[in-house]
Amino acid sequence: SNVYGTYGIHPHEAKNHNGINKEKILEKIKMSKKIIGIGETGLDFFYENSDKKSQIKSFENHIEASIDLSIPLIIHSRDAEKDMYEILNHHRSNNLKILMHCFTGSEDITDKLLNLNTYFSASGIITFKNSQSLQKVFKKIPNDRLLIETDSPFLAPEPMRGKKNEPSFIK
């Protein structure tokens, strides 16, 4: 009874769901009172499992649905900071509720996203020895904008790195 969820199409899967528009997203979400956010959605130009055009269209549909329902948008962004920000900034007047999932962005994008009233979630990556620049970025983020996530079963923090991640690894 205390478990809630989100609804979204990951950018890797965007090409497989070209027929899903804002109306279909709204229809799916309205089927359950337990859906309290939209996502994981966004852009991933690193793996390119889906073409950029499909990802952008899917992302925009998710944004518009989150605006209509006034619920948070959980964003995945990898190697797409510029495009992701431009799309979000285009909708800035709509009072977006943004959570950057598993955030690994630059200082520059962090500053821009803070101006959009964004929340940032840190995963186990923040504990990795080679993540000094990311640690520096997170030190700039106000405490009331920070969240911690497991991203289970992925991205276990040190010293569990390489193992299947689980919530008990967060201290």
CSV table of N, CA and C in Angstrom, one decimal:
chain,number,residue,atom,x,y,z
A,1,SER,N,0.8,-1.2,0.0
A,1,SER,CA,0.0,0.0,0.0
A,1,SER,C,0.9,1.3,0.0
A,2,ASN,N,2.1,1.1,0.4
A,2,ASN,CA,3.0,2.3,0.4
A,2,ASN,C,4.0,2.4,-0.7
A,3,VAL,N,3.7,1.6,-1.8
A,3,VAL,CA,4.6,1.6,-2.9
A,3,VAL,C,3.9,2.4,-4.1
A,4,TYR,N,4.6,3.3,-4.6
A,4,TYR,CA,4.1,4.1,-5.7
A,4,TYR,C,5.1,4.0,-6.9
A,5,GLY,N,4.7,4.4,-8.1
A,5,GLY,CA,5.5,4.3,-9.2
A,5,GLY,C,5.5,5.5,-10.2
A,6,THR,N,6.2,5.4,-11.2
A,6,THR,CA,6.3,6.3,-12.3
A,6,THR,C,6.0,5.6,-13.6
A,7,TYR,N,5.6,6.4,-14.6
A,7,TYR,CA,5.4,5.8,-15.9
A,7,TYR,C,6.2,6.5,-16.9
A,8,GLY,N,7.0,5.8,-17.7
A,8,GLY,CA,7.7,6.5,-18.8
A,8,GLY,C,8.4,5.5,-19.7
A,9,ILE,N,8.9,6.0,-20.8
A,9,ILE,CA,9.6,5.2,-21.8
A,9,ILE,C,11.1,5.7,-21.8
A,10,HIS,N,12.0,4.8,-21.4
A,10,HIS,CA,13.4,5.1,-21.4
A,10,HIS,C,13.9,5.5,-22.8
A,11,PRO,N,14.8,6.4,-22.9
A,11,PRO,CA,15.3,6.8,-24.2
A,11,PRO,C,15.8,5.7,-25.1
A,12,HIS,N,16.4,4.7,-24.4
A,12,HIS,CA,16.9,3.5,-25.2
A,12,HIS,C,15.7,2.8,-26.0
A,13,GLU,N,14.5,2.9,-25.5
A,13,GLU,CA,13.3,2.3,-26.0
A,13,GLU,C,12.5,3.2,-26.9
A,14,ALA,N,12.8,4.4,-27.1
A,14,ALA,CA,12.0,5.4,-27.8
A,14,ALA,C,11.6,4.9,-29.2
A,15,LYS,N,12.5,4.3,-29.9
A,15,LYS,CA,12.3,3.9,-31.3
A,15,LYS,C,11.2,2.8,-31.4
A,16,ASN,N,11.0,2.1,-30.3
A,16,ASN,CA,10.0,1.0,-30.2
A,16,ASN,C,8.7,1.5,-29.8
A,17,HIS,N,8.5,2.8,-29.5
A,17,HIS,CA,7.3,3.3,-29.1
A,17,HIS,C,6.9,4.6,-29.8
A,18,ASN,N,7.2,4.7,-31.1
A,18,ASN,CA,6.9,5.9,-31.8
A,18,ASN,C,5.4,6.3,-31.8
A,19,GLY,N,4.5,5.3,-31.6
A,19,GLY,CA,3.1,5.6,-31.6
A,19,GLY,C,2.6,6.1,-30.2
A,20,ILE,N,3.4,6.2,-29.3
A,20,ILE,CA,3.0,6.7,-27.9
A,20,ILE,C,3.1,8.2,-27.9
A,21,ASN,N,2.0,8.9,-27.9
A,21,ASN,CA,2.0,10.3,-27.8
A,21,ASN,C,1.6,10.8,-26.4
A,22,LYS,N,1.5,12.1,-26.2
A,22,LYS,CA,1.1,12.6,-24.9
A,22,LYS,C,-0.2,12.1,-24.4
A,23,GLU,N,-1.2,12.0,-25.3
A,23,GLU,CA,-2.5,11.5,-24.9
A,23,GLU,C,-2.4,10.0,-24.4
A,24,LYS,N,-1.6,9.2,-25.0
A,24,LYS,CA,-1.5,7.8,-24.6
A,24,LYS,C,-0.8,7.7,-23.3
A,25,ILE,N,0.2,8.6,-23.1
A,25,ILE,CA,0.9,8.6,-21.8
A,25,ILE,C,-0.1,9.0,-20.7
A,26,LEU,N,-0.9,10.1,-20.9
A,26,LEU,CA,-1.9,10.5,-19.9
A,26,LEU,C,-2.9,9.4,-19.7
A,27,GLU,N,-3.3,8.7,-20.7
A,27,GLU,CA,-4.3,7.6,-20.5
A,27,GLU,C,-3.7,6.5,-19.6
A,28,LYS,N,-2.5,6.1,-19.8
A,28,LYS,CA,-1.8,5.1,-19.0
A,28,LYS,C,-1.7,5.5,-17.6
A,29,ILE,N,-1.3,6.8,-17.4
A,29,ILE,CA,-1.1,7.3,-16.0
A,29,ILE,C,-2.4,7.3,-15.2
A,30,LYS,N,-3.4,7.8,-15.9
A,30,LYS,CA,-4.7,7.9,-15.3
A,30,LYS,C,-5.4,6.6,-14.9
A,31,MET,N,-4.8,5.5,-15.4
A,31,MET,CA,-5.3,4.1,-15.0
A,31,MET,C,-5.0,3.8,-13.6
A,32,SER,N,-4.1,4.5,-13.0
A,32,SER,CA,-3.7,4.1,-11.6
A,32,SER,C,-3.5,5.4,-10.8
A,33,LYS,N,-4.0,5.3,-9.6
A,33,LYS,CA,-3.8,6.5,-8.6
A,33,LYS,C,-2.4,6.4,-8.0
A,34,LYS,N,-1.7,5.3,-8.3
A,34,LYS,CA,-0.4,5.0,-7.7
A,34,LYS,C,0.8,5.5,-8.5
A,35,ILE,N,0.5,6.1,-9.7
A,35,ILE,CA,1.5,6.7,-10.5
A,35,ILE,C,1.7,8.2,-10.2
A,36,ILE,N,2.9,8.5,-9.6
A,36,ILE,CA,3.0,9.9,-9.1
A,36,ILE,C,4.1,10.7,-9.8
A,37,GLY,N,4.6,10.1,-10.9
A,37,GLY,CA,5.7,10.8,-11.7
A,37,GLY,C,5.8,10.2,-13.1
A,38,ILE,N,6.5,10.9,-13.9
A,38,ILE,CA,6.7,10.5,-15.3
A,38,ILE,C,8.2,10.3,-15.5
A,39,GLY,N,8.5,9.1,-16.0
A,39,GLY,CA,9.9,8.8,-16.3
A,39,GLY,C,10.2,7.4,-15.9
A,40,GLU,N,11.2,7.0,-16.2
A,40,GLU,CA,12.5,7.6,-16.6
A,40,GLU,C,12.3,7.9,-18.1
A,41,THR,N,12.6,9.2,-18.4
A,41,THR,CA,12.5,9.6,-19.8
A,41,THR,C,13.8,10.5,-20.0
A,42,GLY,N,14.0,10.9,-21.2
A,42,GLY,CA,15.1,11.8,-21.5
A,42,GLY,C,15.8,11.5,-22.8
A,43,LEU,N,17.1,11.8,-22.8
A,43,LEU,CA,17.9,11.6,-23.9
A,43,LEU,C,19.2,10.8,-23.6
A,44,ASP,N,19.6,9.9,-24.4
A,44,ASP,CA,20.8,9.1,-24.3
A,44,ASP,C,21.5,9.0,-25.6
A,45,PHE,N,22.4,9.9,-25.9
A,45,PHE,CA,23.2,9.9,-27.1
A,45,PHE,C,24.5,9.1,-27.1
A,46,PHE,N,24.7,8.5,-25.9
A,46,PHE,CA,25.9,7.7,-25.8
A,46,PHE,C,25.7,6.3,-26.5
A,47,TYR,N,24.7,5.6,-26.1
A,47,TYR,CA,24.5,4.3,-26.7
A,47,TYR,C,23.7,4.4,-28.0
A,48,GLU,N,22.9,5.4,-28.2
A,48,GLU,CA,22.1,5.5,-29.4
A,48,GLU,C,21.3,4.3,-29.7
A,49,ASN,N,20.7,3.6,-28.7
A,49,ASN,CA,19.8,2.5,-29.0
A,49,ASN,C,18.6,2.9,-29.7
A,50,SER,N,18.3,4.2,-29.6
A,50,SER,CA,17.2,4.8,-30.4
A,50,SER,C,17.7,6.0,-31.1
A,51,ASP,N,17.2,6.4,-32.3
A,51,ASP,CA,17.7,7.5,-33.0
A,51,ASP,C,17.3,8.8,-32.2
A,52,LYS,N,18.1,9.9,-32.4
A,52,LYS,CA,17.8,11.1,-31.7
A,52,LYS,C,16.4,11.7,-31.9
A,53,LYS,N,15.9,11.6,-33.1
A,53,LYS,CA,14.6,12.1,-33.4
A,53,LYS,C,13.5,11.4,-32.6
A,54,SER,N,13.6,10.1,-32.5
A,54,SER,CA,12.6,9.4,-31.7
A,54,SER,C,12.7,9.7,-30.2
A,55,GLN,N,14.0,9.8,-29.7
A,55,GLN,CA,14.2,10.2,-28.3
A,55,GLN,C,13.6,11.6,-28.0
A,56,ILE,N,13.9,12.5,-28.9
A,56,ILE,CA,13.5,13.9,-28.6
A,56,ILE,C,11.9,14.0,-28.6
A,57,LYS,N,11.3,13.3,-29.6
A,57,LYS,CA,9.8,13.3,-29.6
A,57,LYS,C,9.3,12.6,-28.4
A,58,SER,N,9.8,11.5,-28.0
A,58,SER,CA,9.3,10.8,-26.8
A,58,SER,C,9.5,11.7,-25.5
A,59,PHE,N,10.7,12.3,-25.4
A,59,PHE,CA,11.0,13.2,-24.3
A,59,PHE,C,10.0,14.4,-24.2
A,60,GLU,N,9.7,15.0,-25.4
A,60,GLU,CA,8.8,16.1,-25.4
A,60,GLU,C,7.3,15.7,-25.0
A,61,ASN,N,6.9,14.5,-25.5
A,61,ASN,CA,5.6,14.0,-25.1
A,61,ASN,C,5.5,13.8,-23.6
A,62,HIS,N,6.6,13.3,-23.0
A,62,HIS,CA,6.6,13.1,-21.5
A,62,HIS,C,6.6,14.4,-20.8
A,63,ILE,N,7.3,15.4,-21.3
A,63,ILE,CA,7.3,16.7,-20.7
A,63,ILE,C,5.9,17.3,-20.7
A,64,GLU,N,5.3,17.2,-21.8
A,64,GLU,CA,3.9,17.8,-22.0
A,64,GLU,C,2.9,17.1,-21.0
A,65,ALA,N,3.1,15.8,-20.9
A,65,ALA,CA,2.2,15.0,-20.0
A,65,ALA,C,2.4,15.4,-18.5
A,66,SER,N,3.7,15.6,-18.2
A,66,SER,CA,4.0,16.0,-16.8
A,66,SER,C,3.5,17.4,-16.5
A,67,ILE,N,3.5,18.3,-17.5
A,67,ILE,CA,2.9,19.6,-17.3
A,67,ILE,C,1.4,19.5,-17.1
A,68,ASP,N,0.7,18.8,-18.0
A,68,ASP,CA,-0.7,18.6,-17.9
A,68,ASP,C,-1.2,18.1,-16.5
A,69,LEU,N,-0.4,17.1,-16.0
A,69,LEU,CA,-0.7,16.5,-14.7
A,69,LEU,C,-0.1,17.2,-13.5
A,70,SER,N,0.8,18.1,-13.7
A,70,SER,CA,1.6,18.7,-12.7
A,70,SER,C,2.3,17.7,-11.7
A,71,ILE,N,2.9,16.7,-12.4
A,71,ILE,CA,3.7,15.7,-11.6
A,71,ILE,C,5.1,15.7,-12.0
A,72,PRO,N,6.0,15.3,-11.2
A,72,PRO,CA,7.5,15.3,-11.5
A,72,PRO,C,7.9,14.5,-12.7
A,73,LEU,N,8.9,15.0,-13.3
A,73,LEU,CA,9.5,14.3,-14.5
A,73,LEU,C,10.9,13.8,-14.1
A,74,ILE,N,11.1,12.5,-14.2
A,74,ILE,CA,12.4,11.9,-13.9
A,74,ILE,C,13.2,11.7,-15.1
A,75,ILE,N,14.4,12.4,-15.2
A,75,ILE,CA,15.1,12.5,-16.4
A,75,ILE,C,16.4,11.7,-16.4
A,76,HIS,N,16.6,11.0,-17.5
A,76,HIS,CA,17.9,10.3,-17.8
A,76,HIS,C,18.5,11.1,-18.9
A,77,SER,N,19.8,11.5,-18.6
A,77,SER,CA,20.5,12.3,-19.7
A,77,SER,C,21.9,11.8,-19.7
A,78,ARG,N,22.3,11.3,-20.9
A,78,ARG,CA,23.7,10.9,-21.1
A,78,ARG,C,24.2,11.4,-22.4
A,79,ASP,N,25.3,12.1,-22.4
A,79,ASP,CA,25.9,12.7,-23.6
A,79,ASP,C,24.9,13.5,-24.4
A,80,ALA,N,24.0,14.2,-23.7
A,80,ALA,CA,22.9,15.0,-24.3
A,80,ALA,C,22.6,16.2,-23.6
A,81,GLU,N,23.6,16.8,-22.8
A,81,GLU,CA,23.3,17.9,-21.9
A,81,GLU,C,22.7,19.1,-22.7
A,82,LYS,N,23.3,19.5,-23.8
A,82,LYS,CA,22.9,20.6,-24.5
A,82,LYS,C,21.4,20.5,-25.0
A,83,ASP,N,21.1,19.4,-25.7
A,83,ASP,CA,19.8,19.2,-26.2
A,83,ASP,C,18.8,19.1,-25.1
A,84,MET,N,19.1,18.3,-24.1
A,84,MET,CA,18.2,18.1,-22.9
A,84,MET,C,17.9,19.5,-22.3
A,85,TYR,N,18.9,20.3,-22.1
A,85,TYR,CA,18.6,21.6,-21.4
A,85,TYR,C,17.8,22.5,-22.3
A,86,GLU,N,18.1,22.5,-23.6
A,86,GLU,CA,17.3,23.4,-24.5
A,86,GLU,C,15.9,23.0,-24.6
A,87,ILE,N,15.6,21.7,-24.5
A,87,ILE,CA,14.2,21.3,-24.5
A,87,ILE,C,13.5,21.7,-23.2
A,88,LEU,N,14.2,21.4,-22.1
A,88,LEU,CA,13.6,21.8,-20.8
A,88,LEU,C,13.4,23.3,-20.7
A,89,ASN,N,14.4,24.0,-21.1
A,89,ASN,CA,14.3,25.5,-21.0
A,89,ASN,C,13.2,26.1,-21.9
A,90,HIS,N,12.9,25.4,-23.0
A,90,HIS,CA,11.8,25.8,-23.8
A,90,HIS,C,10.4,25.7,-23.0
A,91,HIS,N,10.4,24.8,-22.0
A,91,HIS,CA,9.2,24.7,-21.2
A,91,HIS,C,9.3,25.3,-19.9
A,92,ARG,N,10.2,26.1,-19.6
A,92,ARG,CA,10.5,26.7,-18.3
A,92,ARG,C,9.3,27.5,-17.7
A,93,SER,N,8.5,28.1,-18.5
A,93,SER,CA,7.4,28.9,-18.0
A,93,SER,C,6.3,28.0,-17.5
A,94,ASN,N,6.4,26.7,-17.7
A,94,ASN,CA,5.3,25.7,-17.3
A,94,ASN,C,5.5,25.2,-15.9
A,95,ASN,N,6.5,25.7,-15.1
A,95,ASN,CA,6.7,25.3,-13.8
A,95,ASN,C,7.0,23.8,-13.7
A,96,LEU,N,7.9,23.4,-14.5
A,96,LEU,CA,8.3,21.9,-14.5
A,96,LEU,C,8.8,21.5,-13.1
A,97,LYS,N,8.5,20.2,-12.8
A,97,LYS,CA,9.0,19.6,-11.6
A,97,LYS,C,10.0,18.5,-12.1
A,98,ILE,N,11.3,18.8,-12.0
A,98,ILE,CA,12.4,18.0,-12.6
A,98,ILE,C,13.2,17.3,-11.5
A,99,LEU,N,13.5,16.0,-11.8
A,99,LEU,CA,14.4,15.2,-11.0
A,99,LEU,C,15.4,14.6,-12.0
A,100,MET,N,16.7,15.0,-11.9
A,100,MET,CA,17.7,14.4,-12.7
A,100,MET,C,18.2,13.1,-12.1
A,101,HIS,N,17.8,12.0,-12.7
A,101,HIS,CA,18.1,10.7,-12.2
A,101,HIS,C,19.5,10.4,-12.4
A,102,CYS,N,20.2,9.8,-11.4
A,102,CYS,CA,21.6,9.3,-11.6
A,102,CYS,C,22.5,10.4,-12.2
A,103,PHE,N,22.4,11.6,-11.7
A,103,PHE,CA,23.0,12.7,-12.3
A,103,PHE,C,24.6,12.6,-12.3
A,104,THR,N,25.1,12.9,-13.5
A,104,THR,CA,26.6,12.9,-13.7
A,104,THR,C,27.0,14.1,-14.5
A,105,GLY,N,26.2,15.1,-14.5
A,105,GLY,CA,26.4,16.3,-15.4
A,105,GLY,C,27.5,17.2,-15.0
A,106,SER,N,27.8,18.1,-15.8
A,106,SER,CA,28.9,19.1,-15.6
A,106,SER,C,28.4,20.2,-14.7
A,107,GLU,N,29.4,21.1,-14.2
A,107,GLU,CA,29.1,22.2,-13.4
A,107,GLU,C,28.2,23.2,-14.2
A,108,ASP,N,28.5,23.4,-15.5
A,108,ASP,CA,27.7,24.3,-16.3
A,108,ASP,C,26.2,23.9,-16.4
A,109,ILE,N,26.0,22.6,-16.7
A,109,ILE,CA,24.6,22.2,-16.8
A,109,ILE,C,23.9,22.2,-15.4
A,110,THR,N,24.6,21.9,-14.4
A,110,THR,CA,24.1,22.0,-13.0
A,110,THR,C,23.5,23.4,-12.7
A,111,ASP,N,24.4,24.4,-13.0
A,111,ASP,CA,23.9,25.8,-12.8
A,111,ASP,C,22.7,26.1,-13.6
A,112,LYS,N,22.6,25.7,-14.8
A,112,LYS,CA,21.5,25.9,-15.7
A,112,LYS,C,20.2,25.2,-15.1
A,113,LEU,N,20.4,24.0,-14.7
A,113,LEU,CA,19.3,23.2,-14.2
A,113,LEU,C,18.8,23.7,-12.8
A,114,LEU,N,19.7,24.2,-12.0
A,114,LEU,CA,19.3,24.8,-10.8
A,114,LEU,C,18.3,26.0,-11.0
A,115,ASN,N,18.6,26.7,-12.1
A,115,ASN,CA,17.7,27.9,-12.4
A,115,ASN,C,16.3,27.4,-12.9
A,116,LEU,N,16.2,26.1,-13.2
A,116,LEU,CA,14.9,25.5,-13.5
A,116,LEU,C,14.2,24.8,-12.3
A,117,ASN,N,14.8,25.1,-11.1
A,117,ASN,CA,14.3,24.5,-9.9
A,117,ASN,C,14.3,23.0,-9.9
A,118,THR,N,15.4,22.4,-10.3
A,118,THR,CA,15.7,21.0,-10.5
A,118,THR,C,16.2,20.3,-9.2
A,119,TYR,N,15.8,19.1,-9.0
A,119,TYR,CA,16.4,18.2,-8.0
A,119,TYR,C,17.4,17.3,-8.7
A,120,PHE,N,18.4,16.9,-7.9
A,120,PHE,CA,19.5,16.0,-8.4
A,120,PHE,C,19.6,14.8,-7.6
A,121,SER,N,19.7,13.6,-8.2
A,121,SER,CA,19.9,12.4,-7.5
A,121,SER,C,21.3,11.8,-7.7
A,122,ALA,N,21.9,11.5,-6.6
A,122,ALA,CA,23.3,10.9,-6.7
A,122,ALA,C,23.1,9.4,-6.6
A,123,SER,N,23.9,8.7,-7.4
A,123,SER,CA,23.9,7.2,-7.4
A,123,SER,C,25.3,6.8,-6.8
A,124,GLY,N,25.6,5.6,-6.8
A,124,GLY,CA,26.9,5.1,-6.3
A,124,GLY,C,28.1,5.6,-7.0
A,125,ILE,N,27.9,6.2,-8.2
A,125,ILE,CA,29.0,6.8,-9.0
A,125,ILE,C,29.7,7.9,-8.2
A,126,ILE,N,28.9,8.6,-7.3
A,126,ILE,CA,29.5,9.7,-6.5
A,126,ILE,C,30.6,9.2,-5.6
A,127,THR,N,30.7,7.9,-5.3
A,127,THR,CA,31.7,7.3,-4.4
A,127,THR,C,32.9,6.8,-5.1
A,128,PHE,N,32.8,6.7,-6.4
A,128,PHE,CA,34.0,6.1,-7.2
A,128,PHE,C,35.2,7.0,-7.1
A,129,LYS,N,36.4,6.4,-7.1
A,129,LYS,CA,37.6,7.2,-6.9
A,129,LYS,C,37.9,8.2,-8.1
A,130,ASN,N,37.4,7.8,-9.3
A,130,ASN,CA,37.6,8.7,-10.4
A,130,ASN,C,36.5,9.7,-10.6
A,131,SER,N,35.7,9.9,-9.6
A,131,SER,CA,34.5,10.8,-9.7
A,131,SER,C,34.7,12.1,-9.0
A,132,GLN,N,36.0,12.6,-8.9
A,132,GLN,CA,36.2,13.9,-8.2
A,132,GLN,C,35.5,15.1,-8.7
A,133,SER,N,35.4,15.1,-10.1
A,133,SER,CA,34.7,16.3,-10.7
A,133,SER,C,33.2,16.2,-10.4
A,134,LEU,N,32.6,15.0,-10.3
A,134,LEU,CA,31.2,14.9,-10.0
A,134,LEU,C,31.0,15.2,-8.5
A,135,GLN,N,31.9,14.8,-7.7
A,135,GLN,CA,31.8,15.2,-6.2
A,135,GLN,C,31.8,16.7,-6.1
A,136,LYS,N,32.7,17.4,-6.8
A,136,LYS,CA,32.8,18.8,-6.8
A,136,LYS,C,31.4,19.4,-7.2
A,137,VAL,N,30.8,18.9,-8.3
A,137,VAL,CA,29.5,19.4,-8.8
A,137,VAL,C,28.5,19.2,-7.7
A,138,PHE,N,28.4,18.1,-7.0
A,138,PHE,CA,27.4,17.8,-6.0
A,138,PHE,C,27.6,18.7,-4.8
A,139,LYS,N,28.8,19.2,-4.5
A,139,LYS,CA,29.0,20.1,-3.4
A,139,LYS,C,28.4,21.5,-3.6
A,140,LYS,N,28.2,21.8,-4.9
A,140,LYS,CA,27.6,23.1,-5.3
A,140,LYS,C,26.1,23.0,-5.2
A,141,ILE,N,25.5,21.9,-5.2
A,141,ILE,CA,24.0,21.7,-5.2
A,141,ILE,C,23.5,21.9,-3.8
A,142,PRO,N,22.5,22.8,-3.6
A,142,PRO,CA,22.0,23.0,-2.3
A,142,PRO,C,21.4,21.7,-1.7
A,143,ASN,N,21.5,21.6,-0.4
A,143,ASN,CA,21.0,20.3,0.2
A,143,ASN,C,19.6,20.0,0.0
A,144,ASP,N,18.8,21.1,-0.1
A,144,ASP,CA,17.3,20.9,-0.3
A,144,ASP,C,17.0,20.5,-1.8
A,145,ARG,N,18.0,20.3,-2.6
A,145,ARG,CA,17.8,19.9,-4.0
A,145,ARG,C,18.5,18.5,-4.2
A,146,LEU,N,19.0,17.9,-3.2
A,146,LEU,CA,19.7,16.6,-3.3
A,146,LEU,C,18.9,15.4,-2.9
A,147,LEU,N,19.0,14.3,-3.7
A,147,LEU,CA,18.4,13.0,-3.3
A,147,LEU,C,19.5,12.0,-3.5
A,148,ILE,N,19.3,10.8,-2.9
A,148,ILE,CA,20.2,9.7,-3.1
A,148,ILE,C,19.4,8.5,-3.6
A,149,GLU,N,19.9,7.8,-4.6
A,149,GLU,CA,19.2,6.7,-5.1
A,149,GLU,C,20.2,5.5,-5.2
A,150,THR,N,19.6,4.3,-5.3
A,150,THR,CA,20.4,3.1,-5.5
A,150,THR,C,20.6,2.8,-7.0
A,151,ASP,N,19.7,3.1,-7.8
A,151,ASP,CA,19.7,2.7,-9.2
A,151,ASP,C,19.9,1.2,-9.3
A,152,SER,N,19.4,0.5,-8.3
A,152,SER,CA,19.5,-0.9,-8.1
A,152,SER,C,18.9,-1.6,-9.3
A,153,PRO,N,19.6,-2.6,-9.9
A,153,PRO,CA,20.7,-3.4,-9.4
A,153,PRO,C,22.1,-2.8,-9.8
A,154,PHE,N,22.1,-1.6,-10.4
A,154,PHE,CA,23.3,-1.1,-11.0
A,154,PHE,C,24.0,-0.1,-10.0
A,155,LEU,N,25.3,0.2,-10.4
A,155,LEU,CA,26.0,1.3,-9.8
A,155,LEU,C,26.2,1.2,-8.3
A,156,ALA,N,26.5,0.1,-7.8
A,156,ALA,CA,26.8,0.0,-6.3
A,156,ALA,C,27.9,0.9,-5.9
A,157,PRO,N,27.8,1.5,-4.7
A,157,PRO,CA,28.8,2.4,-4.3
A,157,PRO,C,30.0,1.6,-3.7
A,158,GLU,N,31.2,2.4,-3.6
A,158,GLU,CA,32.3,1.8,-3.0
A,158,GLU,C,32.0,1.5,-1.5
A,159,PRO,N,32.4,0.4,-0.9
A,159,PRO,CA,33.3,-0.6,-1.4
A,159,PRO,C,32.6,-1.8,-2.1
A,160,MET,N,31.3,-1.6,-2.4
A,160,MET,CA,30.5,-2.7,-3.0
A,160,MET,C,30.5,-2.7,-4.5
A,161,ARG,N,31.3,-1.7,-5.1
A,161,ARG,CA,31.3,-1.6,-6.6
A,161,ARG,C,31.6,-2.9,-7.3
A,162,GLY,N,30.8,-3.1,-8.3
A,162,GLY,CA,30.9,-4.4,-9.1
A,162,GLY,C,29.9,-5.4,-8.6
A,163,LYS,N,29.3,-5.2,-7.4
A,163,LYS,CA,28.3,-6.2,-7.0
A,163,LYS,C,26.9,-5.7,-7.4
A,164,LYS,N,25.9,-6.6,-7.2
A,164,LYS,CA,24.5,-6.2,-7.5
A,164,LYS,C,24.1,-5.2,-6.4
A,165,ASN,N,23.7,-4.0,-6.8
A,165,ASN,CA,23.4,-3.0,-5.9
A,165,ASN,C,22.0,-3.2,-5.2
A,166,GLU,N,21.9,-2.8,-4.0
A,166,GLU,CA,20.7,-2.9,-3.2
A,166,GLU,C,20.5,-1.7,-2.3
A,167,PRO,N,19.3,-1.4,-1.8
A,167,PRO,CA,19.1,-0.3,-1.0
A,167,PRO,C,19.9,-0.3,0.3
A,168,SER,N,20.2,-1.5,0.8
A,168,SER,CA,21.0,-1.5,2.1
A,168,SER,C,22.4,-1.0,2.0
A,169,PHE,N,22.9,-0.8,0.8
A,169,PHE,CA,24.2,-0.2,0.6
A,169,PHE,C,24.3,1.3,0.8
A,170,ILE,N,23.1,1.9,1.0
A,170,ILE,CA,23.1,3.4,1.2
A,170,ILE,C,23.2,3.6,2.7
A,171,LYS,N,24.1,4.4,3.1
A,171,LYS,CA,24.2,4.8,4.5
A,171,LYS,C,24.1,6.3,4.7
